[in-house]
GROMACS .gro file of C-alpha atoms in nm:
model
  347
    1UNK     CA    1   2.581  -0.437   5.935
    2UNK     CA    2   2.875  -0.272   5.762
    3UNK     CA    3   2.811  -0.037   5.470
    4UNK     CA    4   3.073  -0.049   5.198
    5UNK     CA    5   3.091   0.243   4.955
    6UNK     CA    6   3.245   0.195   4.613
    7UNK     CA    7   3.326   0.456   4.353
    8UNK     CA    8   3.427   0.433   3.992
    9UNK     CA    9   3.769   0.562   3.884
   10UNK     CA   10   3.771   0.909   3.741
   11UNK     CA   11   3.692   0.906   3.373
   12UNK     CA   12   3.546   0.554   3.381
   13UNK     CA   13   3.246   0.499   3.158
   14UNK     CA   14   3.000   0.220   3.228
   15UNK     CA   15   3.008  -0.013   2.924
   16UNK     CA   16   2.690   0.022   2.721
   17UNK     CA   17   2.577  -0.274   2.513
   18UNK     CA   18   2.494  -0.238   2.145
   19UNK     CA   19   2.248  -0.529   2.160
   20UNK     CA   20   1.964  -0.559   2.411
   21UNK     CA   21   1.750  -0.867   2.472
   22UNK     CA   22   1.446  -0.767   2.681
   23UNK     CA   23   1.238  -1.068   2.787
   24UNK     CA   24   0.939  -1.025   3.019
   25UNK     CA   25   0.832  -1.389   2.980
   26UNK     CA   26   1.071  -1.481   3.262
   27UNK     CA   27   0.964  -1.194   3.491
   28UNK     CA   28   0.721  -1.304   3.765
   29UNK     CA   29   0.580  -0.951   3.781
   30UNK     CA   30   0.617  -0.804   3.429
   31UNK     CA   31   0.396  -0.503   3.500
   32UNK     CA   32   0.624  -0.365   3.773
   33UNK     CA   33   0.829  -0.073   3.641
   34UNK     CA   34   1.097   0.014   3.896
   35UNK     CA   35   1.309   0.329   3.915
   36UNK     CA   36   1.616   0.107   3.880
   37UNK     CA   37   1.486  -0.030   3.551
   38UNK     CA   38   1.408   0.318   3.422
   39UNK     CA   39   1.758   0.440   3.514
   40UNK     CA   40   1.916   0.139   3.345
   41UNK     CA   41   1.719   0.195   3.025
   42UNK     CA   42   1.810   0.563   3.031
   43UNK     CA   43   2.182   0.483   3.059
   44UNK     CA   44   2.195   0.230   2.774
   45UNK     CA   45   1.924   0.357   2.538
   46UNK     CA   46   2.144   0.577   2.321
   47UNK     CA   47   2.394   0.296   2.252
   48UNK     CA   48   2.151   0.026   2.141
   49UNK     CA   49   2.164  -0.071   1.774
   50UNK     CA   50   1.989  -0.410   1.803
   51UNK     CA   51   1.673  -0.453   2.009
   52UNK     CA   52   1.486  -0.775   2.081
   53UNK     CA   53   1.179  -0.761   2.308
   54UNK     CA   54   0.971  -1.065   2.402
   55UNK     CA   55   0.659  -1.094   2.614
   56UNK     CA   56   0.357  -1.317   2.666
   57UNK     CA   57   0.146  -1.113   2.907
   58UNK     CA   58  -0.183  -0.957   2.800
   59UNK     CA   59  -0.154  -0.581   2.746
   60UNK     CA   60  -0.494  -0.414   2.709
   61UNK     CA   61  -0.578  -0.129   2.468
   62UNK     CA   62  -0.542   0.148   2.727
   63UNK     CA   63  -0.231   0.012   2.903
   64UNK     CA   64   0.072   0.237   2.866
   65UNK     CA   65   0.302   0.166   3.161
   66UNK     CA   66   0.456  -0.179   3.115
   67UNK     CA   67   0.834  -0.232   3.124
   68UNK     CA   68   0.831  -0.308   2.752
   69UNK     CA   69   0.654   0.022   2.677
   70UNK     CA   70   0.902   0.205   2.900
   71UNK     CA   71   1.179   0.047   2.697
   72UNK     CA   72   1.018   0.163   2.371
   73UNK     CA   73   0.981   0.516   2.505
   74UNK     CA   74   1.338   0.543   2.633
   75UNK     CA   75   1.495   0.423   2.310
   76UNK     CA   76   1.245   0.621   2.103
   77UNK     CA   77   1.340   0.946   2.275
   78UNK     CA   78   1.715   0.937   2.213
   79UNK     CA   79   1.854   1.245   2.039
   80UNK     CA   80   2.034   1.065   1.756
   81UNK     CA   81   1.871   0.768   1.580
   82UNK     CA   82   2.088   0.457   1.583
   83UNK     CA   83   1.867   0.148   1.595
   84UNK     CA   84   1.945  -0.086   1.307
   85UNK     CA   85   1.748  -0.399   1.403
   86UNK     CA   86   1.417  -0.434   1.591
   87UNK     CA   87   1.241  -0.758   1.687
   88UNK     CA   88   0.922  -0.752   1.898
   89UNK     CA   89   0.719  -1.060   1.986
   90UNK     CA   90   0.406  -1.060   2.202
   91UNK     CA   91   0.086  -1.192   2.040
   92UNK     CA   92  -0.111  -1.051   2.337
   93UNK     CA   93   0.018  -0.694   2.304
   94UNK     CA   94  -0.316  -0.521   2.240
   95UNK     CA   95  -0.216  -0.171   2.344
   96UNK     CA   96  -0.300   0.140   2.146
   97UNK     CA   97  -0.003   0.312   2.310
   98UNK     CA   98   0.212   0.515   2.069
   99UNK     CA   99   0.530   0.388   2.238
  100UNK     CA  100   0.623   0.125   1.976
  101UNK     CA  101   0.515   0.325   1.668
  102UNK     CA  102   0.708   0.628   1.796
  103UNK     CA  103   1.020   0.417   1.850
  104UNK     CA  104   1.004   0.294   1.489
  105UNK     CA  105   0.941   0.642   1.350
  106UNK     CA  106   1.223   0.793   1.560
  107UNK     CA  107   1.475   0.549   1.414
  108UNK     CA  108   1.322   0.523   1.067
  109UNK     CA  109   1.638   0.651   0.899
  110UNK     CA  110   1.858   0.374   1.046
  111UNK     CA  111   1.636   0.064   1.089
  112UNK     CA  112   1.722  -0.197   0.824
  113UNK     CA  113   1.579  -0.509   0.991
  114UNK     CA  114   1.231  -0.535   1.145
  115UNK     CA  115   1.050  -0.839   1.284
  116UNK     CA  116   0.702  -0.798   1.435
  117UNK     CA  117   0.482  -1.058   1.600
  118UNK     CA  118   0.234  -0.822   1.761
  119UNK     CA  119  -0.119  -0.705   1.678
  120UNK     CA  120  -0.109  -0.398   1.454
  121UNK     CA  121  -0.307  -0.078   1.470
  122UNK     CA  122  -0.301   0.207   1.222
  123UNK     CA  123  -0.021   0.388   1.410
  124UNK     CA  124   0.208   0.088   1.396
  125UNK     CA  125   0.133   0.013   1.032
  126UNK     CA  126   0.202   0.375   0.929
  127UNK     CA  127   0.528   0.369   1.127
  128UNK     CA  128   0.635   0.044   0.960
  129UNK     CA  129   0.568   0.186   0.615
  130UNK     CA  130   0.796   0.483   0.693
  131UNK     CA  131   1.108   0.262   0.690
  132UNK     CA  132   1.260   0.359   0.356
  133UNK     CA  133   1.594   0.189   0.437
  134UNK     CA  134   1.439  -0.142   0.539
  135UNK     CA  135   1.622  -0.444   0.394
  136UNK     CA  136   1.473  -0.730   0.599
  137UNK     CA  137   1.109  -0.756   0.710
  138UNK     CA  138   0.935  -1.034   0.902
  139UNK     CA  139   0.564  -1.011   0.992
  140UNK     CA  140   0.326  -1.259   1.149
  141UNK     CA  141   0.009  -1.160   0.962
  142UNK     CA  142  -0.203  -1.400   1.166
  143UNK     CA  143  -0.117  -1.208   1.482
  144UNK     CA  144  -0.099  -0.867   1.314
  145UNK     CA  145  -0.462  -0.843   1.207
  146UNK     CA  146  -0.619  -1.052   1.481
  147UNK     CA  147  -0.680  -0.725   1.658
  148UNK     CA  148  -1.044  -0.656   1.745
  149UNK     CA  149  -0.955  -0.428   2.040
  150UNK     CA  150  -0.740  -0.212   1.816
  151UNK     CA  151  -0.844   0.078   1.602
  152UNK     CA  152  -0.777  -0.043   1.247
  153UNK     CA  153  -0.797  -0.417   1.178
  154UNK     CA  154  -0.689  -0.512   0.826
  155UNK     CA  155  -0.621  -0.835   0.646
  156UNK     CA  156  -0.331  -0.979   0.450
  157UNK     CA  157  -0.459  -0.871   0.107
  158UNK     CA  158  -0.496  -0.506   0.213
  159UNK     CA  159  -0.160  -0.508   0.389
  160UNK     CA  160   0.026  -0.656   0.092
  161UNK     CA  161  -0.147  -0.400  -0.129
  162UNK     CA  162   0.026  -0.132   0.079
  163UNK     CA  163   0.364  -0.303   0.048
  164UNK     CA  164   0.484  -0.231  -0.303
  165UNK     CA  165   0.843  -0.192  -0.415
  166UNK     CA  166   0.793   0.181  -0.375
  167UNK     CA  167   0.699   0.142  -0.009
  168UNK     CA  168   1.021  -0.040   0.080
  169UNK     CA  169   1.260   0.039  -0.206
  170UNK     CA  170   1.554  -0.144  -0.044
  171UNK     CA  171   1.368  -0.451   0.085
  172UNK     CA  172   1.551  -0.771  -0.009
  173UNK     CA  173   1.436  -1.027   0.250
  174UNK     CA  174   1.070  -1.079   0.336
  175UNK     CA  175   0.935  -1.342   0.575
  176UNK     CA  176   0.559  -1.381   0.630
  177UNK     CA  177   0.354  -1.607   0.853
  178UNK     CA  178   0.009  -1.623   0.694
  179UNK     CA  179  -0.332  -1.705   0.844
  180UNK     CA  180  -0.474  -2.039   0.724
  181UNK     CA  181  -0.788  -1.852   0.610
  182UNK     CA  182  -0.577  -1.693   0.335
  183UNK     CA  183  -0.567  -2.028   0.156
  184UNK     CA  184  -0.929  -2.140   0.183
  185UNK     CA  185  -1.045  -2.001  -0.154
  186UNK     CA  186  -0.865  -1.991  -0.488
  187UNK     CA  187  -0.939  -1.623  -0.558
  188UNK     CA  188  -0.815  -1.536  -0.211
  189UNK     CA  189  -0.488  -1.724  -0.268
  190UNK     CA  190  -0.450  -1.548  -0.601
  191UNK     CA  191  -0.476  -1.205  -0.436
  192UNK     CA  192  -0.224  -1.307  -0.170
  193UNK     CA  193   0.031  -1.426  -0.426
  194UNK     CA  194  -0.021  -1.114  -0.639
  195UNK     CA  195   0.055  -0.908  -0.328
  196UNK     CA  196   0.395  -1.070  -0.281
  197UNK     CA  197   0.468  -1.027  -0.651
  198UNK     CA  198   0.466  -0.647  -0.608
  199UNK     CA  199   0.793  -0.654  -0.410
  200UNK     CA  200   0.995  -0.714  -0.726
  201UNK     CA  201   1.335  -0.644  -0.569
  202UNK     CA  202   1.324  -0.939  -0.325
  203UNK     CA  203   1.623  -1.170  -0.306
  204UNK     CA  204   1.481  -1.397  -0.033
  205UNK     CA  205   1.118  -1.489   0.041
  206UNK     CA  206   0.983  -1.707   0.324
  207UNK     CA  207   0.616  -1.813   0.332
  208UNK     CA  208   0.482  -2.015   0.624
  209UNK     CA  209   0.142  -2.086   0.776
  210UNK     CA  210  -0.024  -2.331   1.010
  211UNK     CA  211  -0.163  -2.493   0.695
  212UNK     CA  212   0.067  -2.618   0.415
  213UNK     CA  213   0.132  -2.378   0.125
  214UNK     CA  214   0.325  -2.605  -0.112
  215UNK     CA  215   0.009  -2.778  -0.246
  216UNK     CA  216  -0.068  -2.445  -0.418
  217UNK     CA  217   0.272  -2.423  -0.591
  218UNK     CA  218   0.122  -2.391  -0.941
  219UNK     CA  219  -0.077  -2.085  -0.831
  220UNK     CA  220   0.237  -1.889  -0.737
  221UNK     CA  221   0.318  -1.799  -1.098
  222UNK     CA  222   0.246  -1.431  -1.023
  223UNK     CA  223   0.543  -1.431  -0.785
  224UNK     CA  224   0.767  -1.633  -1.015
  225UNK     CA  225   0.706  -1.400  -1.309
  226UNK     CA  226   0.777  -1.083  -1.112
  227UNK     CA  227   1.058  -1.169  -0.872
  228UNK     CA  228   1.345  -1.213  -1.115
  229UNK     CA  229   1.608  -1.138  -0.850
  230UNK     CA  230   1.479  -1.404  -0.610
  231UNK     CA  231   1.755  -1.645  -0.507
  232UNK     CA  232   1.621  -1.806  -0.188
  233UNK     CA  233   1.268  -1.942  -0.141
  234UNK     CA  234   1.147  -2.102   0.182
  235UNK     CA  235   0.800  -2.257   0.207
  236UNK     CA  236   0.648  -2.465   0.489
  237UNK     CA  237   0.965  -2.455   0.699
  238UNK     CA  238   0.814  -2.546   1.035
  239UNK     CA  239   0.656  -2.852   1.199
  240UNK     CA  240   0.296  -2.888   1.080
  241UNK     CA  241   0.013  -3.074   1.251
  242UNK     CA  242  -0.128  -3.171   0.908
  243UNK     CA  243   0.186  -3.323   0.761
  244UNK     CA  244  -0.027  -3.552   0.547
  245UNK     CA  245  -0.144  -3.237   0.364
  246UNK     CA  246   0.206  -3.123   0.269
  247UNK     CA  247   0.298  -3.073  -0.092
  248UNK     CA  248   0.405  -3.378  -0.291
  249UNK     CA  249   0.684  -3.458  -0.534
  250UNK     CA  250   0.458  -3.309  -0.803
  251UNK     CA  251   0.445  -2.984  -0.603
  252UNK     CA  252   0.824  -2.980  -0.604
  253UNK     CA  253   0.826  -3.006  -0.984
  254UNK     CA  254   0.574  -2.720  -1.005
  255UNK     CA  255   0.763  -2.487  -0.773
  256UNK     CA  256   1.084  -2.533  -0.970
  257UNK     CA  257   0.901  -2.453  -1.293
  258UNK     CA  258   0.738  -2.144  -1.142
  259UNK     CA  259   1.070  -2.015  -1.003
  260UNK     CA  260   1.334  -2.089  -1.270
  261UNK     CA  261   1.600  -1.858  -1.123
  262UNK     CA  262   1.617  -1.958  -0.754
  263UNK     CA  263   1.941  -2.101  -0.617
  264UNK     CA  264   1.819  -2.224  -0.278
  265UNK     CA  265   1.486  -2.392  -0.205
  266UNK     CA  266   1.395  -2.489   0.151
  267UNK     CA  267   1.066  -2.676   0.193
  268UNK     CA  268   0.884  -2.988   0.303
  269UNK     CA  269   0.721  -3.239   0.069
  270UNK     CA  270   0.581  -3.592   0.085
  271UNK     CA  271   0.766  -3.835  -0.137
  272UNK     CA  272   0.537  -4.135  -0.121
  273UNK     CA  273   0.500  -4.160  -0.500
  274UNK     CA  274   0.701  -4.029  -0.793
  275UNK     CA  275   0.548  -3.839  -1.088
  276UNK     CA  276   0.647  -3.893  -1.448
  277UNK     CA  277   0.914  -3.638  -1.542
  278UNK     CA  278   0.991  -3.759  -1.896
  279UNK     CA  279   0.879  -3.426  -2.042
  280UNK     CA  280   1.018  -3.211  -1.758
  281UNK     CA  281   1.323  -2.994  -1.822
  282UNK     CA  282   1.565  -2.993  -1.527
  283UNK     CA  283   1.608  -2.672  -1.332
  284UNK     CA  284   1.921  -2.488  -1.441
  285UNK     CA  285   2.001  -2.261  -1.146
  286UNK     CA  286   1.929  -2.448  -0.821
  287UNK     CA  287   2.231  -2.512  -0.602
  288UNK     CA  288   2.072  -2.642  -0.279
  289UNK     CA  289   1.742  -2.822  -0.219
  290UNK     CA  290   1.684  -2.841   0.156
  291UNK     CA  291   1.414  -3.095   0.242
  292UNK     CA  292   1.470  -3.090   0.617
  293UNK     CA  293   1.100  -3.037   0.683
  294UNK     CA  294   0.998  -3.343   0.483
  295UNK     CA  295   0.874  -3.660   0.654
  296UNK     CA  296   1.034  -3.996   0.586
  297UNK     CA  297   0.963  -4.096   0.222
  298UNK     CA  298   0.769  -4.412   0.142
  299UNK     CA  299   0.883  -4.437  -0.220
  300UNK     CA  300   1.195  -4.640  -0.298
  301UNK     CA  301   1.511  -4.441  -0.230
  302UNK     CA  302   1.651  -4.533  -0.572
  303UNK     CA  303   1.336  -4.397  -0.739
  304UNK     CA  304   1.352  -4.074  -0.539
  305UNK     CA  305   1.718  -4.025  -0.631
  306UNK     CA  306   1.641  -4.082  -0.999
  307UNK     CA  307   1.351  -3.837  -0.976
  308UNK     CA  308   1.573  -3.570  -0.817
  309UNK     CA  309   1.838  -3.616  -1.083
  310UNK     CA  310   1.575  -3.566  -1.354
  311UNK     CA  311   1.452  -3.228  -1.221
  312UNK     CA  312   1.770  -3.077  -1.071
  313UNK     CA  313   2.102  -2.957  -1.214
  314UNK     CA  314   2.379  -3.216  -1.186
  315UNK     CA  315   2.566  -2.994  -0.943
  316UNK     CA  316   2.272  -2.933  -0.706
  317UNK     CA  317   2.293  -3.068  -0.352
  318UNK     CA  318   1.996  -3.227  -0.173
  319UNK     CA  319   2.021  -3.190   0.204
  320UNK     CA  320   1.808  -3.308   0.494
  321UNK     CA  321   1.912  -3.230   0.851
  322UNK     CA  322   1.713  -3.523   0.981
  323UNK     CA  323   1.437  -3.512   1.239
  324UNK     CA  324   1.674  -3.641   1.505
  325UNK     CA  325   1.894  -3.336   1.466
  326UNK     CA  326   1.592  -3.105   1.453
  327UNK     CA  327   1.361  -3.252   1.714
  328UNK     CA  328   1.557  -3.525   1.894
  329UNK     CA  329   1.414  -3.808   1.676
  330UNK     CA  330   1.574  -4.026   1.409
  331UNK     CA  331   1.280  -4.114   1.181
  332UNK     CA  332   1.349  -4.026   0.818
  333UNK     CA  333   1.712  -3.924   0.865
  334UNK     CA  334   1.865  -4.247   0.733
  335UNK     CA  335   1.628  -4.259   0.433
  336UNK     CA  336   1.707  -3.905   0.320
  337UNK     CA  337   2.078  -3.950   0.384
  338UNK     CA  338   2.069  -4.252   0.153
  339UNK     CA  339   1.881  -4.053  -0.114
  340UNK     CA  340   2.143  -3.778  -0.096
  341UNK     CA  341   2.421  -4.041  -0.121
  342UNK     CA  342   2.266  -4.198  -0.430
  343UNK     CA  343   2.231  -3.857  -0.596
  344UNK     CA  344   2.593  -3.765  -0.518
  345UNK     CA  345   2.710  -4.106  -0.639
  346UNK     CA  346   2.554  -4.053  -0.980
  347UNK     CA  347   2.676  -3.695  -1.021
   0.00000   0.00000   0.00000
């Protein structure tokens, strides 16, 4: 066997990436932390501005030595903060390790985008609330507080109570995945919607759950009254097992009345029947209505087009990507394309 020795030219610097995607879901032995991995993380840690970390392995409360935690420690210990974007997803990350909270606190002055799909403990929640320059926040509340092994389980109402405009003074984009239990009782829904209404500076809001939210459109008036800067609203923008429980055409009318200033609405509704809109004033600001998450309508396409024209500005566009383009199927695409054509034809 011949040993070949290579050396770098004098003055050569190993290129250090600004973005790091760290995915342990493809690692057959994710709990093995090698010296090579530690050295690699040490070399690149100070250059990273965008971090994405994904995992699906169970991490117990006392575990503190996984590769992902090593990554958090290395980047959290850099001398000068530089992280701008952090995304962490592992619904089974049940560790009470300070590695992730310390990373967030170390870079609190520079982080402007944060996305968390991990169980929360008090350390992590305190660290998150320290991000005064945060502009974009995404939290899976169903995962966040499903945390019996952790030290401080909360719920969505308590969490949203902590998240006022004063907590995140620069927050403009908020995306929340909500537990279905948040919508079981009317008073509970009211508290949830009041919580979102406190972030008055929002420009974009996304609300999703495993249960449809659009049927409660009329109850969102707290949000509509408070979020005067809101331009983009996304509700129920994911495949749902209970598609028959989606909002209806009447829900669409309600949501437009509750949010008179939005320019872009992305949602899913059932258009099997058309409500009477004779006394409904058309929305004046909407530019795009994206119904890509809507099933194929059963009402006549001409009736749907007339309904849309009665509730939307003449210049608004109705778009539907089609299930074929989203999920490899064609059902509904032709019907919605024809509705959009009829609307455009009459404009």
